[in-house]
Amino acid sequence: MRRRVTTLVWRVVLAGGLVCGIGLLPWLTRTDPAYTVLKARSAEREPTPEVLDDIRHQLGLDGGPLHVLGGWLGGLVRGDAGESWISGGDVLPGVLQALGASLLLMGVALLVAAVTAGLVCARTLRLGARQRLDERRVGGAGSAVLASLPEFLVASVLATVVGVQLGWLPALGWYGFQWTVLPALALGLPAGAVLGRLLDDLLPGAFGEPWALAAAARGLTGRSIARQAVRRCVPALLPNLGLFVVGLTGGAVAVEQVFDIPGLGRTTLQAALAQDLPVLQAGTLALVLLAALATGATRLAARLLTGPALRDGALSSLHRPAAPARSLPPLLYAAVLAAVVGLGLARDPLALDTGQKLRAPSLDHPFGTDALGRDLLARVGHGALDTLLLASAITAAALLAGVLLGLVPRVSAPLVDTVNAVPPVLVALLVTAVAGSGAATPALAVGAVAWAPLATHTAALLRQERATLHITATRGLGAGRLYLLRRELLPAVLPPVLRHALLRLPGVALALASLGFLGLGAQPPSPEWGLLLAENQPYAERAPWAVLAPAAVLALLGALAVTAAGALRGPRPARTRVGVGRPADGQAEPAGAHKEPAAVR
């Protein structure tokens, strides 16, 4: 009970700190909120001292930031989130309406993600149901390409082709269920590809458990065995699904911008840019509460699905020895990517030729040219130095932080919920406020949130692994707590988390690209891939190669990440054998010789 109270207090402190920090945003950025509000209300009006003083008086800014923040918090206790500094209307009805739109979009996107994940895992499910997984080869290049496509690019293509050219579905606005289909596809396809890869990574272990072998021997149908295998793997994925719920609700800013959806992500972004603090604080608080609800629901669902086996330490390990995947595909993808980058580096990315604007691919310009006549191969190659190296460094740091924080879930879980509730775009604005604008701002913003899925995955896998029979037996045979962590738990958990980190590498590059697309990342004439997509997106109909070139390289990066992750599969260390009086390496440590970390308690 004391631990639960401590965790609850920790969550409240983190959420309060976040909301209060956002309330101080104008003063952190050293900008005059009265001037920003004036420009948001009427860009033509002159910011004279008298006008600015009148706005400060209207908004109560004369008392300083603490007075403004205290007044908002006092009204919140009474159920009043204040009035918008821009429109003057009540904040709460507008935020709830935006939240409703985002929740509807999130629900349809999750449905698309579930179908996509099922398609990604279909081959493994079919072979596992027939007990023929030895024939399985790790591939997944198609799902990697799907997971690597930028959401805003998918949204733009769907809006242009399906919505405008073919006219099958509405492309703009938010007036009914039909308007949810295209944006839900843009959000759900990449998310489903990532979830499908994570599930596909666990399914072989489930099909190798004794219950699956016994069920097949007794003649149960393959469909029933496959359904139970999915049920066995889902608890380890539910925490990450909770992160997707919040991410699809508040983080769909770019997609909401493309389809003109009045969702919560877009609302908070507009409020942040206009420094409309009441709307921004209310929207962020709504996302924090949603994150807490999603976390509680996923934990309850995981306990219900697992049953008493988690408490009694009677699970089997899902991480079994597996033959390494073929090394040829990742080498092939790496060679193609290196060739593209190398050829691009030999060209000038800034050379202008206005007579060659939007030229189709040719021998002189293999990727074509952009709207200023610059060679796209050169810009993609030089942009790789920024995008790939930066994404790799962020992923490595996120992996280290995620594993370390995943070892202490009571500390990291509330922090994950709070961090995940803040859209990356808003994080970029907060980083800009604290550290100033610059080339490092997108990296800091993405790095501040990239560790959260890995920490959640680490904690979930540890929770499952420590409840397995071999851990219970090893502990009963006298192994120490640090021994269990070092020789049993970490060797079982680190490979899938490392594969997860590789799967996230294209996502990190996409997050950097999204910030560039929204104007919060690199600035012209930088060849950063996100900026390339943003600059050339208006010409997608006339010159599709202008956006396909950087998108294809991003997809190639995704295929490389997935196949390289499959190549990391290898045999696990020798397990402790039940009935032998010492651990597998011949050195049993006395029980209680080491204090047990929080992860294995």
mmCIF file with all atom_site columns, N, CA, C and O in Angstrom, residues 328-372:
data_model
loop_
_atom_site.group_PDB
_atom_site.id
_atom_site.type_symbol
_atom_site.label_atom_id
_atom_site.label_alt_id
_atom_site.label_comp_id
_atom_site.label_asym_id
_atom_site.label_entity_id
_atom_site.label_seq_id
_atom_site.pdbx_PDB_ins_code
_atom_site.Cartn_x
_atom_site.Cartn_y
_atom_site.Cartn_z
_atom_site.occupancy
_atom_site.B_iso_or_equiv
_atom_site.pdbx_formal_charge
_atom_site.auth_seq_id
_atom_site.auth_comp_id
_atom_site.auth_asym_id
_atom_site.auth_atom_id
_atom_site.pdbx_PDB_model_num
ATOM 1   N N  . LEU A 1 328 ? 22.571 -12.008 -45.473 1.00 0.00 ? 328 LEU A N  1
ATOM 2   C CA . LEU A 1 328 ? 22.662 -11.357 -46.773 1.00 0.00 ? 328 LEU A CA 1
ATOM 3   C C  . LEU A 1 328 ? 21.758 -10.138 -46.907 1.00 0.00 ? 328 LEU A C  1
ATOM 4   O O  . LEU A 1 328 ? 22.214 -9.085  -47.374 1.00 0.00 ? 328 LEU A O  1
ATOM 5   N N  . PRO A 1 329 ? 20.457 -10.202 -46.505 1.00 0.00 ? 329 PRO A N  1
ATOM 6   C CA . PRO A 1 329 ? 19.595 -9.023  -46.685 1.00 0.00 ? 329 PRO A CA 1
ATOM 7   C C  . PRO A 1 329 ? 20.119 -7.763  -46.004 1.00 0.00 ? 329 PRO A C  1
ATOM 8   O O  . PRO A 1 329 ? 20.177 -6.707  -46.659 1.00 0.00 ? 329 PRO A O  1
ATOM 9   N N  . PRO A 1 330 ? 20.499 -7.782  -44.707 1.00 0.00 ? 330 PRO A N  1
ATOM 10  C CA . PRO A 1 330 ? 21.006 -6.528  -44.139 1.00 0.00 ? 330 PRO A CA 1
ATOM 11  C C  . PRO A 1 330 ? 22.255 -6.025  -44.814 1.00 0.00 ? 330 PRO A C  1
ATOM 12  O O  . PRO A 1 330 ? 22.438 -4.805  -44.965 1.00 0.00 ? 330 PRO A O  1
ATOM 13  N N  . LEU A 1 331 ? 23.129 -6.930  -45.242 1.00 0.00 ? 331 LEU A N  1
ATOM 14  C CA . LEU A 1 331 ? 24.331 -6.491  -45.962 1.00 0.00 ? 331 LEU A CA 1
ATOM 15  C C  . LEU A 1 331 ? 23.962 -5.848  -47.295 1.00 0.00 ? 331 LEU A C  1
ATOM 16  O O  . LEU A 1 331 ? 24.570 -4.844  -47.708 1.00 0.00 ? 331 LEU A O  1
ATOM 17  N N  . LEU A 1 332 ? 22.955 -6.417  -47.959 1.00 0.00 ? 332 LEU A N  1
ATOM 18  C CA . LEU A 1 332 ? 22.522 -5.862  -49.239 1.00 0.00 ? 332 LEU A CA 1
ATOM 19  C C  . LEU A 1 332 ? 21.917 -4.472  -49.055 1.00 0.00 ? 332 LEU A C  1
ATOM 20  O O  . LEU A 1 332 ? 22.259 -3.531  -49.785 1.00 0.00 ? 332 LEU A O  1
ATOM 21  N N  . TYR A 1 333 ? 21.031 -4.344  -48.061 1.00 0.00 ? 333 TYR A N  1
ATOM 22  C CA . TYR A 1 333 ? 20.420 -3.038  -47.808 1.00 0.00 ? 333 TYR A CA 1
ATOM 23  C C  . TYR A 1 333 ? 21.481 -2.009  -47.392 1.00 0.00 ? 333 TYR A C  1
ATOM 24  O O  . TYR A 1 333 ? 21.419 -0.849  -47.809 1.00 0.00 ? 333 TYR A O  1
ATOM 25  N N  . ALA A 1 334 ? 22.418 -2.439  -46.563 1.00 0.00 ? 334 ALA A N  1
ATOM 26  C CA . ALA A 1 334 ? 23.473 -1.519  -46.128 1.00 0.00 ? 334 ALA A CA 1
ATOM 27  C C  . ALA A 1 334 ? 24.330 -1.075  -47.304 1.00 0.00 ? 334 ALA A C  1
ATOM 28  O O  . ALA A 1 334 ? 24.726 0.095   -47.397 1.00 0.00 ? 334 ALA A O  1
ATOM 29  N N  . ALA A 1 335 ? 24.593 -2.007  -48.222 1.00 0.00 ? 335 ALA A N  1
ATOM 30  C CA . ALA A 1 335 ? 25.408 -1.653  -49.392 1.00 0.00 ? 335 ALA A CA 1
ATOM 31  C C  . ALA A 1 335 ? 24.678 -0.650  -50.280 1.00 0.00 ? 335 ALA A C  1
ATOM 32  O O  . ALA A 1 335 ? 25.283 0.323   -50.769 1.00 0.00 ? 335 ALA A O  1
ATOM 33  N N  . VAL A 1 336 ? 23.368 -0.865  -50.477 1.00 0.00 ? 336 VAL A N  1
ATOM 34  C CA . VAL A 1 336 ? 22.596 0.077   -51.307 1.00 0.00 ? 336 VAL A CA 1
ATOM 35  C C  . VAL A 1 336 ? 22.544 1.447   -50.650 1.00 0.00 ? 336 VAL A C  1
ATOM 36  O O  . VAL A 1 336 ? 22.728 2.483   -51.315 1.00 0.00 ? 336 VAL A O  1
ATOM 37  N N  . LEU A 1 337 ? 22.299 1.472   -49.332 1.00 0.00 ? 337 LEU A N  1
ATOM 38  C CA . LEU A 1 337 ? 22.240 2.747   -48.622 1.00 0.00 ? 337 LEU A CA 1
ATOM 39  C C  . LEU A 1 337 ? 23.585 3.460   -48.676 1.00 0.00 ? 337 LEU A C  1
ATOM 40  O O  . LEU A 1 337 ? 23.648 4.686   -48.897 1.00 0.00 ? 337 LEU A O  1
ATOM 41  N N  . ALA A 1 338 ? 24.671 2.713   -48.476 1.00 0.00 ? 338 ALA A N  1
ATOM 42  C CA . ALA A 1 338 ? 26.002 3.318   -48.529 1.00 0.00 ? 338 ALA A CA 1
ATOM 43  C C  . ALA A 1 338 ? 26.304 3.853   -49.930 1.00 0.00 ? 338 ALA A C  1
ATOM 44  O O  . ALA A 1 338 ? 26.931 4.909   -50.085 1.00 0.00 ? 338 ALA A O  1
ATOM 45  N N  . ALA A 1 339 ? 25.844 3.119   -50.965 1.00 0.00 ? 339 ALA A N  1
ATOM 46  C CA . ALA A 1 339 ? 26.079 3.582   -52.339 1.00 0.00 ? 339 ALA A CA 1
ATOM 47  C C  . ALA A 1 339 ? 25.335 4.884   -52.613 1.00 0.00 ? 339 ALA A C  1
ATOM 48  O O  . ALA A 1 339 ? 25.886 5.813   -53.223 1.00 0.00 ? 339 ALA A O  1
ATOM 49  N N  . VAL A 1 340 ? 24.087 4.963   -52.150 1.00 0.00 ? 340 VAL A N  1
ATOM 50  C CA . VAL A 1 340 ? 23.314 6.195   -52.361 1.00 0.00 ? 340 VAL A CA 1
ATOM 51  C C  . VAL A 1 340 ? 23.977 7.368   -51.654 1.00 0.00 ? 340 VAL A C  1
ATOM 52  O O  . VAL A 1 340 ? 24.142 8.450   -52.231 1.00 0.00 ? 340 VAL A O  1
ATOM 53  N N  . VAL A 1 341 ? 24.382 7.147   -50.405 1.00 0.00 ? 341 VAL A N  1
ATOM 54  C CA . VAL A 1 341 ? 25.017 8.231   -49.653 1.00 0.00 ? 341 VAL A CA 1
ATOM 55  C C  . VAL A 1 341 ? 26.342 8.618   -50.285 1.00 0.00 ? 341 VAL A C  1
ATOM 56  O O  . VAL A 1 341 ? 26.654 9.801   -50.424 1.00 0.00 ? 341 VAL A O  1
ATOM 57  N N  . GLY A 1 342 ? 27.134 7.613   -50.676 1.00 0.00 ? 342 GLY A N  1
ATOM 58  C CA . GLY A 1 342 ? 28.434 7.913   -51.272 1.00 0.00 ? 342 GLY A CA 1
ATOM 59  C C  . GLY A 1 342 ? 28.315 8.689   -52.574 1.00 0.00 ? 342 GLY A C  1
ATOM 60  O O  . GLY A 1 342 ? 29.047 9.663   -52.802 1.00 0.00 ? 342 GLY A O  1
ATOM 61  N N  . LEU A 1 343 ? 27.385 8.280   -53.450 1.00 0.00 ? 343 LEU A N  1
ATOM 62  C CA . LEU A 1 343 ? 27.196 9.004   -54.703 1.00 0.00 ? 343 LEU A CA 1
ATOM 63  C C  . LEU A 1 343 ? 26.681 10.420  -54.450 1.00 0.00 ? 343 LEU A C  1
ATOM 64  O O  . LEU A 1 343 ? 27.059 11.369  -55.157 1.00 0.00 ? 343 LEU A O  1
ATOM 65  N N  . GLY A 1 344 ? 25.829 10.563  -53.451 1.00 0.00 ? 344 GLY A N  1
ATOM 66  C CA . GLY A 1 344 ? 25.317 11.894  -53.148 1.00 0.00 ? 344 GLY A CA 1
ATOM 67  C C  . GLY A 1 344 ? 26.368 12.819  -52.572 1.00 0.00 ? 344 GLY A C  1
ATOM 68  O O  . GLY A 1 344 ? 26.377 14.021  -52.868 1.00 0.00 ? 344 GLY A O  1
ATOM 69  N N  . LEU A 1 345 ? 27.277 12.274  -51.770 1.00 0.00 ? 345 LEU A N  1
ATOM 70  C CA . LEU A 1 345 ? 28.321 13.111  -51.168 1.00 0.00 ? 345 LEU A CA 1
ATOM 71  C C  . LEU A 1 345 ? 29.285 13.663  -52.221 1.00 0.00 ? 345 LEU A C  1
ATOM 72  O O  . LEU A 1 345 ? 29.932 14.684  -51.974 1.00 0.00 ? 345 LEU A O  1
ATOM 73  N N  . ALA A 1 346 ? 29.368 12.987  -53.365 1.00 0.00 ? 346 ALA A N  1
ATOM 74  C CA . ALA A 1 346 ? 30.268 13.462  -54.419 1.00 0.00 ? 346 ALA A CA 1
ATOM 75  C C  . ALA A 1 346 ? 29.687 14.634  -55.196 1.00 0.00 ? 346 ALA A C  1
ATOM 76  O O  . ALA A 1 346 ? 30.371 15.200  -56.063 1.00 0.00 ? 346 ALA A O  1
ATOM 77  N N  . ARG A 1 347 ? 28.451 15.026  -54.890 1.00 0.00 ? 347 ARG A N  1
ATOM 78  C CA . ARG A 1 347 ? 27.789 16.111  -55.620 1.00 0.00 ? 347 ARG A CA 1
ATOM 79  C C  . ARG A 1 347 ? 27.570 17.303  -54.693 1.00 0.00 ? 347 ARG A C  1
ATOM 80  O O  . ARG A 1 347 ? 27.614 17.185  -53.473 1.00 0.00 ? 347 ARG A O  1
ATOM 81  N N  . ASP A 1 348 ? 27.282 18.437  -55.294 1.00 0.00 ? 348 ASP A N  1
ATOM 82  C CA . ASP A 1 348 ? 27.057 19.668  -54.533 1.00 0.00 ? 348 ASP A CA 1
ATOM 83  C C  . ASP A 1 348 ? 25.573 19.796  -54.199 1.00 0.00 ? 348 ASP A C  1
ATOM 84  O O  . ASP A 1 348 ? 24.745 19.920  -55.110 1.00 0.00 ? 348 ASP A O  1
ATOM 85  N N  . PRO A 1 349 ? 25.192 19.787  -52.907 1.00 0.00 ? 349 PRO A N  1
ATOM 86  C CA . PRO A 1 349 ? 23.763 19.845  -52.558 1.00 0.00 ? 349 PRO A CA 1
ATOM 87  C C  . PRO A 1 349 ? 23.168 21.249  -52.641 1.00 0.00 ? 349 PRO A C  1
ATOM 88  O O  . PRO A 1 349 ? 21.954 21.404  -52.527 1.00 0.00 ? 349 PRO A O  1
ATOM 89  N N  . LEU A 1 350 ? 23.997 22.272  -52.803 1.00 0.00 ? 350 LEU A N  1
ATOM 90  C CA . LEU A 1 350 ? 23.508 23.659  -52.796 1.00 0.00 ? 350 LEU A CA 1
ATOM 91  C C  . LEU A 1 350 ? 23.556 24.321  -54.167 1.00 0.00 ? 350 LEU A C  1
ATOM 92  O O  . LEU A 1 350 ? 23.146 25.480  -54.300 1.00 0.00 ? 350 LEU A O  1
ATOM 93  N N  . ALA A 1 351 ? 24.068 23.624  -55.166 1.00 0.00 ? 351 ALA A N  1
ATOM 94  C CA . ALA A 1 351 ? 24.204 24.211  -56.504 1.00 0.00 ? 351 ALA A CA 1
ATOM 95  C C  . ALA A 1 351 ? 22.828 24.431  -57.123 1.00 0.00 ? 351 ALA A C  1
ATOM 96  O O  . ALA A 1 351 ? 22.028 23.496  -57.234 1.00 0.00 ? 351 ALA A O  1
ATOM 97  N N  . LEU A 1 352 ? 22.548 25.662  -57.507 1.00 0.00 ? 352 LEU A N  1
ATOM 98  C CA . LEU A 1 352 ? 21.255 26.026  -58.099 1.00 0.00 ? 352 LEU A CA 1
ATOM 99  C C  . LEU A 1 352 ? 21.349 26.054  -59.614 1.00 0.00 ? 352 LEU A C  1
ATOM 100 O O  . LEU A 1 352 ? 22.346 26.505  -60.186 1.00 0.00 ? 352 LEU A O  1
ATOM 101 N N  . ASP A 1 353 ? 20.284 25.574  -60.266 1.00 0.00 ? 353 ASP A N  1
ATOM 102 C CA . ASP A 1 353 ? 20.178 25.648  -61.718 1.00 0.00 ? 353 ASP A CA 1
ATOM 103 C C  . ASP A 1 353 ? 18.703 25.836  -62.041 1.00 0.00 ? 353 ASP A C  1
ATOM 104 O O  . ASP A 1 353 ? 17.947 24.878  -62.163 1.00 0.00 ? 353 ASP A O  1
ATOM 105 N N  . THR A 1 354 ? 18.287 27.089  -62.133 1.00 0.00 ? 354 THR A N  1
ATOM 106 C CA . THR A 1 354 ? 16.860 27.385  -62.308 1.00 0.00 ? 354 THR A CA 1
ATOM 107 C C  . THR A 1 354 ? 16.308 26.850  -63.629 1.00 0.00 ? 354 THR A C  1
ATOM 108 O O  . THR A 1 354 ? 15.091 26.728  -63.782 1.00 0.00 ? 354 THR A O  1
ATOM 109 N N  . GLY A 1 355 ? 17.198 26.538  -64.577 1.00 0.00 ? 355 GLY A N  1
ATOM 110 C CA . GLY A 1 355 ? 16.730 25.948  -65.829 1.00 0.00 ? 355 GLY A CA 1
ATOM 111 C C  . GLY A 1 355 ? 16.437 24.470  -65.714 1.00 0.00 ? 355 GLY A C  1
ATOM 112 O O  . GLY A 1 355 ? 15.928 23.872  -66.673 1.00 0.00 ? 355 GLY A O  1
ATOM 113 N N  . GLN A 1 356 ? 16.758 23.859  -64.570 1.00 0.00 ? 356 GLN A N  1
ATOM 114 C CA . GLN A 1 356 ? 16.550 22.418  -64.364 1.00 0.00 ? 356 GLN A CA 1
ATOM 115 C C  . GLN A 1 356 ? 15.548 22.145  -63.241 1.00 0.00 ? 356 GLN A C  1
ATOM 116 O O  . GLN A 1 356 ? 15.616 21.108  -62.582 1.00 0.00 ? 356 GLN A O  1
ATOM 117 N N  . LYS A 1 357 ? 14.602 23.036  -63.048 1.00 0.00 ? 357 LYS A N  1
ATOM 118 C CA . LYS A 1 357 ? 13.662 22.877  -61.940 1.00 0.00 ? 357 LYS A CA 1
ATOM 119 C C  . LYS A 1 357 ? 12.726 21.694  -62.166 1.00 0.00 ? 357 LYS A C  1
ATOM 120 O O  . LYS A 1 357 ? 12.170 21.546  -63.258 1.00 0.00 ? 357 LYS A O  1
ATOM 121 N N  . LEU A 1 358 ? 12.580 20.853  -61.102 1.00 0.00 ? 358 LEU A N  1
ATOM 122 C CA . LEU A 1 358 ? 11.645 19.732  -61.087 1.00 0.00 ? 358 LEU A CA 1
ATOM 123 C C  . LEU A 1 358 ? 11.832 18.813  -62.296 1.00 0.00 ? 358 LEU A C  1
ATOM 124 O O  . LEU A 1 358 ? 10.865 18.337  -62.902 1.00 0.00 ? 358 LEU A O  1
ATOM 125 N N  . ARG A 1 359 ? 13.083 18.547  -62.624 1.00 0.00 ? 359 ARG A N  1
ATOM 126 C CA . ARG A 1 359 ? 13.391 17.618  -63.704 1.00 0.00 ? 359 ARG A CA 1
ATOM 127 C C  . ARG A 1 359 ? 13.213 16.178  -63.221 1.00 0.00 ? 359 ARG A C  1
ATOM 128 O O  . ARG A 1 359 ? 13.520 15.840  -62.088 1.00 0.00 ? 359 ARG A O  1
ATOM 129 N N  . ALA A 1 360 ? 12.732 15.316  -64.120 1.00 0.00 ? 360 ALA A N  1
ATOM 130 C CA . ALA A 1 360 ? 12.561 13.907  -63.786 1.00 0.00 ? 360 ALA A CA 1
ATOM 131 C C  . ALA A 1 360 ? 13.925 13.234  -63.682 1.00 0.00 ? 360 ALA A C  1
ATOM 132 O O  . ALA A 1 360 ? 14.932 13.757  -64.179 1.00 0.00 ? 360 ALA A O  1
ATOM 133 N N  . PRO A 1 361 ? 13.995 12.091  -63.029 1.00 0.00 ? 361 PRO A N  1
ATOM 134 C CA . PRO A 1 361 ? 15.274 11.377  -62.912 1.00 0.00 ? 361 PRO A CA 1
ATOM 135 C C  . PRO A 1 361 ? 15.892 11.093  -64.279 1.00 0.00 ? 361 PRO A C  1
ATOM 136 O O  . PRO A 1 361 ? 15.201 10.737  -65.239 1.00 0.00 ? 361 PRO A O  1
ATOM 137 N N  . SER A 1 362 ? 17.206 11.266  -64.352 1.00 0.00 ? 362 SER A N  1
ATOM 138 C CA . SER A 1 362 ? 17.952 11.054  -65.587 1.00 0.00 ? 362 SER A CA 1
ATOM 139 C C  . SER A 1 362 ? 19.361 10.617  -65.218 1.00 0.00 ? 362 SER A C  1
ATOM 140 O O  . SER A 1 362 ? 19.706 10.475  -64.050 1.00 0.00 ? 362 SER A O  1
ATOM 141 N N  . LEU A 1 363 ? 20.202 10.422  -66.234 1.00 0.00 ? 363 LEU A N  1
ATOM 142 C CA . LEU A 1 363 ? 21.588 10.046  -65.962 1.00 0.00 ? 363 LEU A CA 1
ATOM 143 C C  . LEU A 1 363 ? 22.325 11.157  -65.224 1.00 0.00 ? 363 LEU A C  1
ATOM 144 O O  . LEU A 1 363 ? 23.171 10.891  -64.361 1.00 0.00 ? 363 LEU A O  1
ATOM 145 N N  . ASP A 1 364 ? 22.030 12.403  -65.577 1.00 0.00 ? 364 ASP A N  1
ATOM 146 C CA . ASP A 1 364 ? 22.693 13.519  -64.905 1.00 0.00 ? 364 ASP A CA 1
ATOM 147 C C  . ASP A 1 364 ? 22.176 13.705  -63.478 1.00 0.00 ? 364 ASP A C  1
ATOM 148 O O  . ASP A 1 364 ? 22.939 14.104  -62.593 1.00 0.00 ? 364 ASP A O  1
ATOM 149 N N  . HIS A 1 365 ? 20.894 13.458  -63.300 1.00 0.00 ? 365 HIS A N  1
ATOM 150 C CA . HIS A 1 365 ? 20.274 13.619  -61.970 1.00 0.00 ? 365 HIS A CA 1
ATOM 151 C C  . HIS A 1 365 ? 19.471 12.354  -61.669 1.00 0.00 ? 365 HIS A C  1
ATOM 152 O O  . HIS A 1 365 ? 18.262 12.299  -61.942 1.00 0.00 ? 365 HIS A O  1
ATOM 153 N N  . PRO A 1 366 ? 20.105 11.315  -61.117 1.00 0.00 ? 366 PRO A N  1
ATOM 154 C CA . PRO A 1 366 ? 19.422 10.024  -60.915 1.00 0.00 ? 366 PRO A CA 1
ATOM 155 C C  . PRO A 1 366 ? 18.155 10.113  -60.067 1.00 0.00 ? 366 PRO A C  1
ATOM 156 O O  . PRO A 1 366 ? 17.245 9.315   -60.250 1.00 0.00 ? 366 PRO A O  1
ATOM 157 N N  . PHE A 1 367 ? 18.108 11.061  -59.125 1.00 0.00 ? 367 PHE A N  1
ATOM 158 C CA . PHE A 1 367 ? 16.912 11.229  -58.298 1.00 0.00 ? 367 PHE A CA 1
ATOM 159 C C  . PHE A 1 367 ? 16.065 12.420  -58.753 1.00 0.00 ? 367 PHE A C  1
ATOM 160 O O  . PHE A 1 367 ? 15.079 12.753  -58.101 1.00 0.00 ? 367 PHE A O  1
ATOM 161 N N  . GLY A 1 368 ? 16.427 13.068  -59.833 1.00 0.00 ? 368 GLY A N  1
ATOM 162 C CA . GLY A 1 368 ? 15.729 14.246  -60.288 1.00 0.00 ? 368 GLY A CA 1
ATOM 163 C C  . GLY A 1 368 ? 16.214 15.503  -59.576 1.00 0.00 ? 368 GLY A C  1
ATOM 164 O O  . GLY A 1 368 ? 17.232 15.489  -58.861 1.00 0.00 ? 368 GLY A O  1
ATOM 165 N N  . THR A 1 369 ? 15.487 16.594  -59.753 1.00 0.00 ? 369 THR A N  1
ATOM 166 C CA . THR A 1 369 ? 15.837 17.871  -59.126 1.00 0.00 ? 369 THR A CA 1
ATOM 167 C C  . THR A 1 369 ? 14.637 18.429  -58.384 1.00 0.00 ? 369 THR A C  1
ATOM 168 O O  . THR A 1 369 ? 13.485 18.022  -58.614 1.00 0.00 ? 369 THR A O  1
ATOM 169 N N  . ASP A 1 370 ? 14.896 19.394  -57.493 1.00 0.00 ? 370 ASP A N  1
ATOM 170 C CA . ASP A 1 370 ? 13.812 19.999  -56.723 1.00 0.00 ? 370 ASP A CA 1
ATOM 171 C C  . ASP A 1 370 ? 13.338 21.285  -57.377 1.00 0.00 ? 370 ASP A C  1
ATOM 172 O O  . ASP A 1 370 ? 13.702 21.594  -58.517 1.00 0.00 ? 370 ASP A O  1
ATOM 173 N N  . ALA A 1 371 ? 12.531 22.062  -56.656 1.00 0.00 ? 371 ALA A N  1
ATOM 174 C CA . ALA A 1 371 ? 11.919 23.258  -57.226 1.00 0.00 ? 371 ALA A CA 1
ATOM 175 C C  . ALA A 1 371 ? 12.919 24.361  -57.512 1.00 0.00 ? 371 ALA A C  1
ATOM 176 O O  . ALA A 1 371 ? 12.593 25.316  -58.227 1.00 0.00 ? 371 ALA A O  1
ATOM 177 N N  . LEU A 1 372 ? 14.137 24.268  -56.992 1.00 0.00 ? 372 LEU A N  1
ATOM 178 C CA . LEU A 1 372 ? 15.190 25.254  -57.269 1.00 0.00 ? 372 LEU A CA 1
ATOM 179 C C  . LEU A 1 372 ? 16.256 24.713  -58.203 1.00 0.00 ? 372 LEU A C  1
ATOM 180 O O  . LEU A 1 372 ? 17.281 25.353  -58.408 1.00 0.00 ? 372 LEU A O  1
#
